[in-house]
Amino acid sequence: MYKIYIIEDDANISRLITEQLTKYQFQCYTVQQFHHIVEEFQTIQPHLVVMDINLPTYDGYFWSRKIRQLSTCPIIIVSARINDIDQVYGIENGADDFMTKPFSLDVFMAKVNGLIRRTYGEYASSDSSIITIANTTLNTDTVRLQTAKQESLLTLKEMQLCKLLFDSYPNVVTRQELLSAIWDDETFVEENTLSVNIGRLRKKFEVIQSLLEIKTIRGLGYQLVEVEE
């Protein structure tokens, strides 16, 4: 289930957005403390953020920049500001889209679903060097697995295994698929070699406090799953 973090100080608008998203099976979290938005973001690790501009303490532009230092998750700004400059400033400060209030909830849902599909779903590029699922990012350029708090350097084999699991999420990857894709001639690979590499990769997920784990599907292969906090 995709998680949406709603940062909106108008209780009525926040409630309407939450009800609409919940109806379509999104898991919603509304801001609790406006001066601790970064801490709440790190705890929730949302797949998408809905951000107002006029907020207590600091504005939505400030918090969008802060979130961009931690994550590439999509941000939609919802605001009563209608000037072009506000929309340009919102995008330049890290937002992916901008909606002016009042807005159609149907259009809002179309934008949410579009961003989710492009970032995590069928439109997400499998060739991307940076893939994020839940609170965890795989960067194949730097060969690192990371969360907002910690990171771990991977070996080449670990990175290749991890890439296949991320690309296939949430589906199962068979042992044969992993062996064939990673080793040129699997006949020279000992039976235990894949298990050993998966075991090392599991420990690295634990070290960085990832919400993902590699689940063994007996007689078939492995599956990347998101665990409850």
mmCIF file of N, CA and C in Angstrom, residues 111-198:
data_model
loop_
_atom_site.group_PDB
_atom_site.id
_atom_site.type_symbol
_atom_site.label_atom_id
_atom_site.label_comp_id
_atom_site.label_asym_id
_atom_site.label_seq_id
_atom_site.Cartn_x
_atom_site.Cartn_y
_atom_site.Cartn_z
ATOM 1 N N LYS A 111 -3.527 13.071 -10.854
ATOM 2 C CA LYS A 111 -2.131 13.494 -10.710
ATOM 3 C C LYS A 111 -1.382 12.590 -9.734
ATOM 4 N N VAL A 112 -2.023 12.222 -8.622
ATOM 5 C CA VAL A 112 -1.394 11.312 -7.657
ATOM 6 C C VAL A 112 -1.080 9.976 -8.329
ATOM 7 N N ASN A 113 -2.071 9.404 -9.005
ATOM 8 C CA ASN A 113 -1.858 8.102 -9.644
ATOM 9 C C ASN A 113 -0.788 8.184 -10.731
ATOM 10 N N GLY A 114 -0.775 9.294 -11.470
ATOM 11 C CA GLY A 114 0.230 9.459 -12.521
ATOM 12 C C GLY A 114 1.643 9.499 -11.953
ATOM 13 N N LEU A 115 1.832 10.249 -10.870
ATOM 14 C CA LEU A 115 3.160 10.334 -10.262
ATOM 15 C C LEU A 115 3.580 9.000 -9.646
ATOM 16 N N ILE A 116 2.632 8.305 -9.031
ATOM 17 C CA ILE A 116 2.950 6.991 -8.448
ATOM 18 C C ILE A 116 3.364 6.012 -9.553
ATOM 19 N N ARG A 117 2.619 6.016 -10.680
ATOM 20 C CA ARG A 117 2.954 5.096 -11.775
ATOM 21 C C ARG A 117 4.339 5.411 -12.349
ATOM 22 N N ARG A 118 4.612 6.713 -12.556
ATOM 23 C CA ARG A 118 5.896 7.075 -13.165
ATOM 24 C C ARG A 118 7.069 6.797 -12.233
ATOM 25 N N THR A 119 6.812 6.914 -10.916
ATOM 26 C CA THR A 119 7.912 6.753 -9.966
ATOM 27 C C THR A 119 8.112 5.305 -9.556
ATOM 28 N N TYR A 120 7.009 4.578 -9.354
ATOM 29 C CA TYR A 120 7.135 3.227 -8.796
ATOM 30 C C TYR A 120 6.505 2.137 -9.667
ATOM 31 N N GLY A 121 5.669 2.518 -10.606
ATOM 32 C CA GLY A 121 4.868 1.526 -11.306
ATOM 33 C C GLY A 121 5.342 1.214 -12.692
ATOM 34 N N GLU A 122 4.378 0.970 -13.594
ATOM 35 C CA GLU A 122 4.707 0.457 -14.913
ATOM 36 C C GLU A 122 5.432 1.455 -15.797
ATOM 37 N N TYR A 123 5.360 2.756 -15.443
ATOM 38 C CA TYR A 123 6.057 3.751 -16.256
ATOM 39 C C TYR A 123 7.437 4.087 -15.716
ATOM 40 N N ALA A 124 7.786 3.530 -14.574
ATOM 41 C CA ALA A 124 9.102 3.800 -14.010
ATOM 42 C C ALA A 124 10.161 3.144 -14.887
ATOM 43 N N SER A 125 11.218 3.848 -15.147
ATOM 44 C CA SER A 125 12.259 3.316 -16.019
ATOM 45 C C SER A 125 13.069 2.248 -15.319
ATOM 46 N N SER A 126 13.160 1.078 -15.948
ATOM 47 C CA SER A 126 13.958 0.002 -15.358
ATOM 48 C C SER A 126 15.451 0.261 -15.528
ATOM 49 N N ASP A 127 15.798 1.251 -16.367
ATOM 50 C CA ASP A 127 17.206 1.548 -16.581
ATOM 51 C C ASP A 127 17.705 2.629 -15.625
ATOM 52 N N SER A 128 16.822 3.141 -14.775
ATOM 53 C CA SER A 128 17.222 4.203 -13.867
ATOM 54 C C SER A 128 18.326 3.730 -12.942
ATOM 55 N N SER A 129 19.280 4.617 -12.688
ATOM 56 C CA SER A 129 20.374 4.257 -11.788
ATOM 57 C C SER A 129 19.976 4.434 -10.339
ATOM 58 N N ILE A 130 18.858 5.112 -10.085
ATOM 59 C CA ILE A 130 18.388 5.318 -8.714
ATOM 60 C C ILE A 130 16.960 4.795 -8.605
ATOM 61 N N ILE A 131 16.772 3.808 -7.749
ATOM 62 C CA ILE A 131 15.453 3.212 -7.562
ATOM 63 C C ILE A 131 15.113 3.293 -6.083
ATOM 64 N N THR A 132 13.934 3.828 -5.773
ATOM 65 C CA THR A 132 13.514 3.953 -4.384
ATOM 66 C C THR A 132 12.247 3.158 -4.142
ATOM 67 N N ILE A 133 12.263 2.325 -3.098
ATOM 68 C CA ILE A 133 11.083 1.595 -2.648
ATOM 69 C C ILE A 133 11.026 1.741 -1.128
ATOM 70 N N ALA A 134 9.851 2.130 -0.637
ATOM 71 C CA ALA A 134 9.681 2.387 0.804
ATOM 72 C C ALA A 134 10.745 3.393 1.251
ATOM 73 N N ASN A 135 11.520 3.077 2.299
ATOM 74 C CA ASN A 135 12.513 4.038 2.794
ATOM 75 C C ASN A 135 13.904 3.783 2.233
ATOM 76 N N THR A 136 13.996 2.940 1.200
ATOM 77 C CA THR A 136 15.302 2.463 0.766
ATOM 78 C C THR A 136 15.573 2.794 -0.699
ATOM 79 N N THR A 137 16.776 3.297 -0.974
ATOM 80 C CA THR A 137 17.181 3.646 -2.329
ATOM 81 C C THR A 137 18.393 2.822 -2.751
ATOM 82 N N LEU A 138 18.306 2.275 -3.940
ATOM 83 C CA LEU A 138 19.451 1.598 -4.544
ATOM 84 C C LEU A 138 20.019 2.532 -5.606
ATOM 85 N N ASN A 139 21.293 2.880 -5.467
ATOM 86 C CA ASN A 139 21.970 3.728 -6.442
ATOM 87 C C ASN A 139 23.027 2.880 -7.140
ATOM 88 N N THR A 140 22.757 2.523 -8.396
ATOM 89 C CA THR A 140 23.696 1.639 -9.090
ATOM 90 C C THR A 140 24.922 2.390 -9.597
ATOM 91 N N ASP A 141 24.864 3.720 -9.647
ATOM 92 C CA ASP A 141 26.044 4.496 -10.044
ATOM 93 C C ASP A 141 27.088 4.502 -8.935
ATOM 94 N N THR A 142 26.607 4.688 -7.700
ATOM 95 C CA THR A 142 27.546 4.725 -6.566
ATOM 96 C C THR A 142 27.663 3.364 -5.887
ATOM 97 N N VAL A 143 26.873 2.393 -6.355
ATOM 98 C CA VAL A 143 26.861 1.013 -5.820
ATOM 99 C C VAL A 143 26.565 1.037 -4.325
ATOM 100 N N ARG A 144 25.520 1.789 -3.965
ATOM 101 C CA ARG A 144 25.160 1.913 -2.555
ATOM 102 C C ARG A 144 23.678 1.643 -2.329
ATOM 103 N N LEU A 145 23.413 1.052 -1.180
ATOM 104 C CA LEU A 145 22.054 0.853 -0.716
ATOM 105 C C LEU A 145 21.881 1.797 0.467
ATOM 106 N N GLN A 146 20.853 2.632 0.451
ATOM 107 C CA GLN A 146 20.810 3.650 1.494
ATOM 108 C C GLN A 146 19.386 3.992 1.943
ATOM 109 N N THR A 147 19.312 4.415 3.199
ATOM 110 C CA THR A 147 18.118 5.043 3.737
ATOM 111 C C THR A 147 18.507 6.466 4.108
ATOM 112 N N ALA A 148 17.559 7.204 4.667
ATOM 113 C CA ALA A 148 17.877 8.582 5.048
ATOM 114 C C ALA A 148 18.916 8.623 6.158
ATOM 115 N N LYS A 149 19.038 7.530 6.912
ATOM 116 C CA LYS A 149 19.929 7.536 8.068
ATOM 117 C C LYS A 149 21.293 6.922 7.789
ATOM 118 N N GLN A 150 21.313 5.836 6.983
ATOM 119 C CA GLN A 150 22.568 5.118 6.799
ATOM 120 C C GLN A 150 22.669 4.596 5.378
ATOM 121 N N GLU A 151 23.894 4.189 5.015
ATOM 122 C CA GLU A 151 24.096 3.606 3.701
ATOM 123 C C GLU A 151 25.102 2.472 3.798
ATOM 124 N N SER A 152 25.077 1.593 2.781
ATOM 125 C CA SER A 152 25.986 0.462 2.779
ATOM 126 C C SER A 152 26.528 0.277 1.370
ATOM 127 N N LEU A 153 27.845 0.092 1.255
ATOM 128 C CA LEU A 153 28.492 -0.140 -0.029
ATOM 129 C C LEU A 153 28.311 -1.605 -0.411
ATOM 130 N N LEU A 154 27.889 -1.851 -1.653
ATOM 131 C CA LEU A 154 27.615 -3.206 -2.108
ATOM 132 C C LEU A 154 28.770 -3.731 -2.961
ATOM 133 N N THR A 155 28.910 -5.038 -2.988
ATOM 134 C CA THR A 155 29.806 -5.644 -3.967
ATOM 135 C C THR A 155 29.073 -5.668 -5.306
ATOM 136 N N LEU A 156 29.803 -5.976 -6.387
ATOM 137 C CA LEU A 156 29.172 -5.994 -7.702
ATOM 138 C C LEU A 156 28.046 -7.031 -7.754
ATOM 139 N N LYS A 157 28.291 -8.232 -7.235
ATOM 140 C CA LYS A 157 27.259 -9.274 -7.255
ATOM 141 C C LYS A 157 26.040 -8.872 -6.416
ATOM 142 N N GLU A 158 26.308 -8.279 -5.263
ATOM 143 C CA GLU A 158 25.202 -7.830 -4.398
ATOM 144 C C GLU A 158 24.370 -6.765 -5.100
ATOM 145 N N MET A 159 25.051 -5.835 -5.786
ATOM 146 C CA MET A 159 24.333 -4.778 -6.489
ATOM 147 C C MET A 159 23.467 -5.359 -7.603
ATOM 148 N N GLN A 160 24.017 -6.343 -8.334
ATOM 149 C CA GLN A 160 23.258 -6.959 -9.427
ATOM 150 C C GLN A 160 22.042 -7.718 -8.887
ATOM 151 N N LEU A 161 22.219 -8.432 -7.797
ATOM 152 C CA LEU A 161 21.089 -9.128 -7.176
ATOM 153 C C LEU A 161 20.033 -8.130 -6.719
ATOM 154 N N CYS A 162 20.504 -7.083 -6.064
ATOM 155 C CA CYS A 162 19.600 -6.068 -5.517
ATOM 156 C C CYS A 162 18.815 -5.388 -6.642
ATOM 157 N N LYS A 163 19.479 -5.102 -7.753
ATOM 158 C CA LYS A 163 18.822 -4.439 -8.885
ATOM 159 C C LYS A 163 17.688 -5.307 -9.433
ATOM 160 N N LEU A 164 17.927 -6.590 -9.549
ATOM 161 C CA LEU A 164 16.888 -7.495 -10.045
ATOM 162 C C LEU A 164 15.695 -7.544 -9.098
ATOM 163 N N LEU A 165 15.982 -7.584 -7.806
ATOM 164 C CA LEU A 165 14.893 -7.628 -6.817
ATOM 165 C C LEU A 165 14.104 -6.322 -6.824
ATOM 166 N N PHE A 166 14.799 -5.180 -6.915
ATOM 167 C CA PHE A 166 14.118 -3.881 -6.961
ATOM 168 C C PHE A 166 13.279 -3.765 -8.233
ATOM 169 N N ASP A 167 13.852 -4.158 -9.374
ATOM 170 C CA ASP A 167 13.133 -4.042 -10.650
ATOM 171 C C ASP A 167 11.884 -4.922 -10.665
ATOM 172 N N SER A 168 11.929 -6.048 -9.970
ATOM 173 C CA SER A 168 10.816 -7.000 -10.005
ATOM 174 C C SER A 168 9.787 -6.762 -8.903
ATOM 175 N N TYR A 169 10.123 -5.894 -7.947
ATOM 176 C CA TYR A 169 9.233 -5.647 -6.808
ATOM 177 C C TYR A 169 7.809 -5.329 -7.254
ATOM 178 N N PRO A 170 6.769 -5.933 -6.667
ATOM 179 C CA PRO A 170 6.786 -6.861 -5.528
ATOM 180 C C PRO A 170 6.748 -8.332 -5.945
ATOM 181 N N ASN A 171 7.138 -8.628 -7.176
ATOM 182 C CA ASN A 171 7.043 -10.006 -7.670
ATOM 183 C C ASN A 171 8.231 -10.864 -7.224
ATOM 184 N N VAL A 172 8.049 -12.166 -7.325
ATOM 185 C CA VAL A 172 9.095 -13.119 -6.962
ATOM 186 C C VAL A 172 10.088 -13.233 -8.120
ATOM 187 N N VAL A 173 11.373 -13.330 -7.770
ATOM 188 C CA VAL A 173 12.422 -13.606 -8.757
ATOM 189 C C VAL A 173 12.921 -15.021 -8.486
ATOM 190 N N THR A 174 12.914 -15.853 -9.502
ATOM 191 C CA THR A 174 13.323 -17.247 -9.285
ATOM 192 C C THR A 174 14.834 -17.338 -9.118
ATOM 193 N N ARG A 175 15.275 -18.417 -8.470
ATOM 194 C CA ARG A 175 16.715 -18.632 -8.315
ATOM 195 C C ARG A 175 17.390 -18.734 -9.679
ATOM 196 N N GLN A 176 16.729 -19.393 -10.614
ATOM 197 C CA GLN A 176 17.311 -19.559 -11.942
ATOM 198 C C GLN A 176 17.460 -18.221 -12.656
ATOM 199 N N GLU A 177 16.458 -17.341 -12.495
ATOM 200 C CA GLU A 177 16.549 -16.009 -13.109
ATOM 201 C C GLU A 177 17.723 -15.237 -12.539
ATOM 202 N N LEU A 178 17.906 -15.325 -11.231
ATOM 203 C CA LEU A 178 19.012 -14.616 -10.587
ATOM 204 C C LEU A 178 20.350 -15.177 -11.045
ATOM 205 N N LEU A 179 20.466 -16.500 -11.065
ATOM 206 C CA LEU A 179 21.722 -17.122 -11.482
ATOM 207 C C LEU A 179 22.043 -16.793 -12.940
ATOM 208 N N SER A 180 21.041 -16.895 -13.808
ATOM 209 C CA SER A 180 21.263 -16.670 -15.239
ATOM 210 C C SER A 180 21.638 -15.233 -15.541
ATOM 211 N N ALA A 181 21.045 -14.304 -14.811
ATOM 212 C CA ALA A 181 21.281 -12.888 -15.081
ATOM 213 C C ALA A 181 22.613 -12.406 -14.515
ATOM 214 N N ILE A 182 23.073 -13.019 -13.451
ATOM 215 C CA ILE A 182 24.253 -12.507 -12.752
ATOM 216 C C ILE A 182 25.534 -13.224 -13.142
ATOM 217 N N TRP A 183 25.438 -14.529 -13.332
ATOM 218 C CA TRP A 183 26.629 -15.274 -13.712
ATOM 219 C C TRP A 183 26.499 -15.717 -15.154
ATOM 220 N N ASP A 184 27.531 -15.524 -15.939
ATOM 221 C CA ASP A 184 27.482 -15.840 -17.368
ATOM 222 C C ASP A 184 27.191 -17.312 -17.614
ATOM 223 N N ASP A 185 27.775 -18.182 -16.822
ATOM 224 C CA ASP A 185 27.547 -19.616 -16.994
ATOM 225 C C ASP A 185 27.251 -20.220 -15.632
ATOM 226 N N GLU A 186 25.953 -20.363 -15.320
ATOM 227 C CA GLU A 186 25.560 -20.800 -13.987
ATOM 228 C C GLU A 186 25.996 -22.207 -13.652
ATOM 229 N N THR A 187 26.450 -22.978 -14.676
ATOM 230 C CA THR A 187 26.871 -24.347 -14.383
ATOM 231 C C THR A 187 28.121 -24.355 -13.510
ATOM 232 N N PHE A 188 28.863 -23.223 -13.473
ATOM 233 C CA PHE A 188 30.075 -23.166 -12.678
ATOM 234 C C PHE A 188 29.818 -22.573 -11.286
ATOM 235 N N VAL A 189 28.585 -22.250 -11.002
ATOM 236 C CA VAL A 189 28.254 -21.672 -9.704
ATOM 237 C C VAL A 189 27.804 -22.767 -8.748
ATOM 238 N N GLU A 190 28.435 -22.807 -7.580
ATOM 239 C CA GLU A 190 28.026 -23.788 -6.590
ATOM 240 C C GLU A 190 26.623 -23.466 -6.096
ATOM 241 N N GLU A 191 25.905 -24.482 -5.680
ATOM 242 C CA GLU A 191 24.511 -24.336 -5.276
ATOM 243 C C GLU A 191 24.350 -23.308 -4.167
ATOM 244 N N ASN A 192 25.365 -23.270 -3.296
ATOM 245 C CA ASN A 192 25.235 -22.404 -2.123
ATOM 246 C C ASN A 192 25.643 -20.953 -2.388
ATOM 247 N N THR A 193 26.231 -20.678 -3.536
ATOM 248 C CA THR A 193 26.775 -19.339 -3.786
ATOM 249 C C THR A 193 25.694 -18.262 -3.761
ATOM 250 N N LEU A 194 24.568 -18.524 -4.408
ATOM 251 C CA LEU A 194 23.485 -17.541 -4.428
ATOM 252 C C LEU A 194 22.952 -17.292 -3.022
ATOM 253 N N SER A 195 22.777 -18.373 -2.252
ATOM 254 C CA SER A 195 22.266 -18.233 -0.881
ATOM 255 C C SER A 195 23.204 -17.390 -0.026
ATOM 256 N N VAL A 196 24.506 -17.585 -0.210
ATOM 257 C CA VAL A 196 25.485 -16.821 0.572
ATOM 258 C C VAL A 196 25.395 -15.328 0.229
ATOM 259 N N ASN A 197 25.282 -15.018 -1.047
ATOM 260 C CA ASN A 197 25.179 -13.611 -1.460
ATOM 261 C C ASN A 197 23.873 -12.976 -0.995
ATOM 262 N N ILE A 198 22.790 -13.740 -1.040
ATOM 263 C CA ILE A 198 21.511 -13.225 -0.536
ATOM 264 C C ILE A 198 21.616 -12.966 0.964
#
